Amino acid sequence: MTACSKCRAPAVTFIRYNGTHLCADHFLEYVERRVKKDVKKQWTAMGDETIAVALSGGKDSTSVLYLTHLIYGKRRGMTVHAITVDEGIRGYRDSSLPVARKACDILGIEHHVVSFKDVVGHTMDEIAARHDEIGECSYCGVFRRRCLNLKSQELGVSRLITGHNLDDMAQSILMNFTNADLEKLARLGPHTKVQPGFVPRCLPLRSIPEQEVMLYAMLRGIEFHNAECPYAGRAARGTFRDVVARLEDATPGTRHSILRSYDALKPALVEQYPMIHLNRCKTCQEPTSQQYCKTCLLKKRLDSL
Ligand code: SF4
């Protein structure tokens, strides 16, 4: 059996991109050290604050819930909440909800559920039944952001913590580049500036590869929901998932390089696309750069199908 590069105990993993073998203890320490360092770079908690974790119940969000609790759970003046969005996907979200609830019970974190049905009037299954050519995920992403933003504002949340891992980040960066959506690229989290009406996001796992998050959850004994959304097959992200995996396989460290390049370019992108004064949506009064917000435009589109 291969020994840990640090202590000679049996290794549980080989980190290809830096050539080290790590035992369970050193692997857990390695992940936690990097997460703490990354969080510090993204945001400094200033005294009394309420923060929330976007919790689906999957490996990424339950791990980030655990890590948020580890970092902030005992800090005086800090309150941590968890928010689960129930998109209304039968056989998928209904089975992840109990997992999310249990994780919160174990850590003593207050859990809130906000549903598409209540906020936008339709479940994801009802939306899927309309067979719109733009695909389910186009609706889901916009409506989920609305749900999280509304609940965060209601709770007085100053930072929303999400479980995006390194693979998610590399995929989003490449996706926005290939779509020439530089404005979206400039707005990708983590957010260092606060746009009034929107809760800024903190992404503690952004430099941790997906397989490492999975191993972290397993070694820490974190229970998570391991299933794929039935609508994921139609998502454009699938192509980028394959591309990023192939690039990483051919040249270990590529995902980190994509993220580093993005971080180096971000200040220029933010300067090119500065925050603008937002209007109020003419229908729902939520902030938007247009006359109507994306949520209201998509609801209108649904009504016309
Ligand atoms: Fe929503 Fe698409 Fe993700 Fe399913 S795969 S949860 S529809 S964004």
Coordinates of N, CA and C and ligand atoms in Angstrom, one line a residue, residues 87 89 92-93 116 124 135-141 144 228-233 235, ligand 1:
E87 N -37.5 22.7 -6.0 CA -38.0 23.0 -7.3 C -39.2 22.3 -7.7
I89 N -39.4 18.6 -8.1 CA -39.0 17.6 -9.1 C -39.2 16.2 -8.4
Y92 N -36.8 13.3 -7.0 CA -35.4 13.8 -6.9 C -35.3 14.7 -5.7
R93 N -36.0 15.9 -5.8 CA -35.9 16.8 -4.7 C -36.6 16.3 -3.4
F116 N -40.5 26.6 -5.6 CA -40.8 27.2 -6.8 C -42.3 27.5 -6.9
M124 N -41.1 22.5 -11.1 CA -40.2 22.2 -12.3 C -40.9 21.1 -13.1
G135 N -35.2 24.5 -22.7 CA -34.8 23.5 -21.7 C -35.1 23.9 -20.3
E136 N -35.2 22.9 -19.4 CA -35.7 23.1 -18.0 C -34.7 23.9 -17.2
C137 N -33.4 23.7 -17.5 CA -32.4 24.3 -16.7 C -32.4 25.9 -16.8
S138 N -32.8 26.3 -18.0 CA -32.9 27.8 -18.2 C -33.9 28.4 -17.2
Y139 N -35.0 27.7 -17.0 CA -35.9 28.2 -16.0 C -35.4 28.0 -14.6
C140 N -34.9 26.8 -14.4 CA -34.5 26.4 -13.0 C -33.4 27.3 -12.4
G141 N -32.4 27.7 -13.2 CA -31.4 28.5 -12.7 C -31.9 29.9 -12.2
R144 N -34.3 29.6 -9.2 CA -33.6 29.2 -8.0 C -32.9 30.4 -7.4
E228 N -28.9 12.1 -9.6 CA -28.9 13.1 -10.6 C -30.3 13.6 -11.0
C229 N -30.4 14.9 -11.2 CA -31.7 15.4 -11.6 C -32.2 14.8 -12.9
P230 N -33.4 14.4 -13.0 CA -33.9 13.8 -14.2 C -33.8 14.7 -15.5
Y231 N -33.7 16.0 -15.2 CA -33.6 16.9 -16.4 C -32.1 17.3 -16.7
A232 N -31.2 16.7 -16.0 CA -29.8 17.1 -16.2 C -29.3 16.7 -17.6
G233 N -29.8 15.7 -18.2 CA -29.3 15.2 -19.5 C -29.4 16.3 -20.6
A235 N -29.0 19.5 -20.1 CA -28.3 20.8 -19.8 C -27.0 20.9 -20.6
Ligands
SF4_1 FE1 -32.5 22.4 -12.2 FE2 -31.3 21.6 -14.4 FE3 -30.1 21.3 -12.1 FE4 -32.2 19.8 -12.7 S1 -30.2 19.8 -13.8 S2 -31.8 20.9 -10.7 S3 -33.5 21.3 -13.9 S4 -30.6 23.3 -13.1

